[in-house]
Amino acid sequence: FDTMLGLNHDPTVAEFQAEMLLYMPPKHRQMVVDYKARMAAVGGLRHFVASQPESLAVFNETVQALRQLRAYHFGTATKYLKATHTGTGSSSFRDMLSSALQATKVA
């Protein structure tokens, strides 16, 4: 979603997303890589919406829905990881999830 919507993340989140590609089935991983390349070439939906004002409301609703999903995920993941005393490898899960949520808020 982030690539298509034109969301930019700090290096920690970008690295985490790149790492998650390694866990995807090969065809799914290739699809994500192809989408990223295509969106980089054409500018993504944000670029398209800039030239299609009637699409702006739908674009903003989509980003808002992703923002709400991330806020819910942040709360759920925080509760689970605290309760189980686990984490996301060497990263601070709270900082990383908070950064992803913030990038969606400023979109």
PDB file of N, CA, C and O in Angstrom, residues 12-23 29 36:
ATOM      1  N   THR A  12      14.546   2.961   9.197  1.00  0.00           N
ATOM      2  CA  THR A  12      14.221   1.794  10.017  1.00  0.00           C
ATOM      3  C   THR A  12      13.022   1.044   9.459  1.00  0.00           C
ATOM      4  O   THR A  12      13.040  -0.175   9.313  1.00  0.00           O
ATOM      5  N   VAL A  13      11.964   1.772   9.123  1.00  0.00           N
ATOM      6  CA  VAL A  13      10.763   1.141   8.584  1.00  0.00           C
ATOM      7  C   VAL A  13      11.036   0.593   7.184  1.00  0.00           C
ATOM      8  O   VAL A  13      10.616  -0.519   6.851  1.00  0.00           O
ATOM      9  N   ALA A  14      11.765   1.351   6.383  1.00  0.00           N
ATOM     10  CA  ALA A  14      12.090   0.890   5.032  1.00  0.00           C
ATOM     11  C   ALA A  14      12.904  -0.409   5.085  1.00  0.00           C
ATOM     12  O   ALA A  14      12.647  -1.340   4.307  1.00  0.00           O
ATOM     13  N   GLU A  15      13.841  -0.488   6.010  1.00  0.00           N
ATOM     14  CA  GLU A  15      14.638  -1.709   6.160  1.00  0.00           C
ATOM     15  C   GLU A  15      13.762  -2.878   6.614  1.00  0.00           C
ATOM     16  O   GLU A  15      13.909  -4.004   6.134  1.00  0.00           O
ATOM     17  N   PHE A  16      12.855  -2.616   7.543  1.00  0.00           N
ATOM     18  CA  PHE A  16      11.950  -3.661   8.025  1.00  0.00           C
ATOM     19  C   PHE A  16      11.080  -4.170   6.882  1.00  0.00           C
ATOM     20  O   PHE A  16      10.911  -5.383   6.706  1.00  0.00           O
ATOM     21  N   GLN A  17      10.536  -3.246   6.072  1.00  0.00           N
ATOM     22  CA  GLN A  17       9.709  -3.655   4.941  1.00  0.00           C
ATOM     23  C   GLN A  17      10.522  -4.478   3.942  1.00  0.00           C
ATOM     24  O   GLN A  17      10.026  -5.461   3.403  1.00  0.00           O
ATOM     25  N   ALA A  18      11.761  -4.080   3.716  1.00  0.00           N
ATOM     26  CA  ALA A  18      12.621  -4.842   2.802  1.00  0.00           C
ATOM     27  C   ALA A  18      12.891  -6.236   3.361  1.00  0.00           C
ATOM     28  O   ALA A  18      12.873  -7.227   2.619  1.00  0.00           O
ATOM     29  N   GLU A  19      13.089  -6.322   4.667  1.00  0.00           N
ATOM     30  CA  GLU A  19      13.317  -7.627   5.290  1.00  0.00           C
ATOM     31  C   GLU A  19      12.083  -8.517   5.164  1.00  0.00           C
ATOM     32  O   GLU A  19      12.183  -9.721   4.935  1.00  0.00           O
ATOM     33  N   MET A  20      10.905  -7.932   5.302  1.00  0.00           N
ATOM     34  CA  MET A  20       9.664  -8.714   5.209  1.00  0.00           C
ATOM     35  C   MET A  20       9.488  -9.331   3.826  1.00  0.00           C
ATOM     36  O   MET A  20       8.862 -10.381   3.680  1.00  0.00           O
ATOM     37  N   LEU A  21      10.066  -8.698   2.809  1.00  0.00           N
ATOM     38  CA  LEU A  21      10.016  -9.285   1.468  1.00  0.00           C
ATOM     39  C   LEU A  21      10.635 -10.679   1.445  1.00  0.00           C
ATOM     40  O   LEU A  21      10.195 -11.543   0.693  1.00  0.00           O
ATOM     41  N   LEU A  22      11.638 -10.887   2.278  1.00  0.00           N
ATOM     42  CA  LEU A  22      12.330 -12.177   2.313  1.00  0.00           C
ATOM     43  C   LEU A  22      11.426 -13.312   2.793  1.00  0.00           C
ATOM     44  O   LEU A  22      11.682 -14.473   2.501  1.00  0.00           O
ATOM     45  N   TYR A  23      10.370 -12.968   3.526  1.00  0.00           N
ATOM     46  CA  TYR A  23       9.468 -13.983   4.067  1.00  0.00           C
ATOM     47  C   TYR A  23       8.268 -14.245   3.174  1.00  0.00           C
ATOM     48  O   TYR A  23       7.454 -15.121   3.460  1.00  0.00           O
ATOM     49  N   ARG A  29       6.583 -11.666  -3.586  1.00  0.00           N
ATOM     50  CA  ARG A  29       7.743 -10.783  -3.463  1.00  0.00           C
ATOM     51  C   ARG A  29       8.019 -10.084  -4.790  1.00  0.00           C
ATOM     52  O   ARG A  29       8.227  -8.872  -4.841  1.00  0.00           O
ATOM     53  N   LYS A  36       6.805  -1.550  -6.968  1.00  0.00           N
ATOM     54  CA  LYS A  36       7.698  -0.466  -6.556  1.00  0.00           C
ATOM     55  C   LYS A  36       8.384   0.166  -7.760  1.00  0.00           C
ATOM     56  O   LYS A  36       8.479   1.385  -7.864  1.00  0.00           O
TER      57      LYS A  36
END
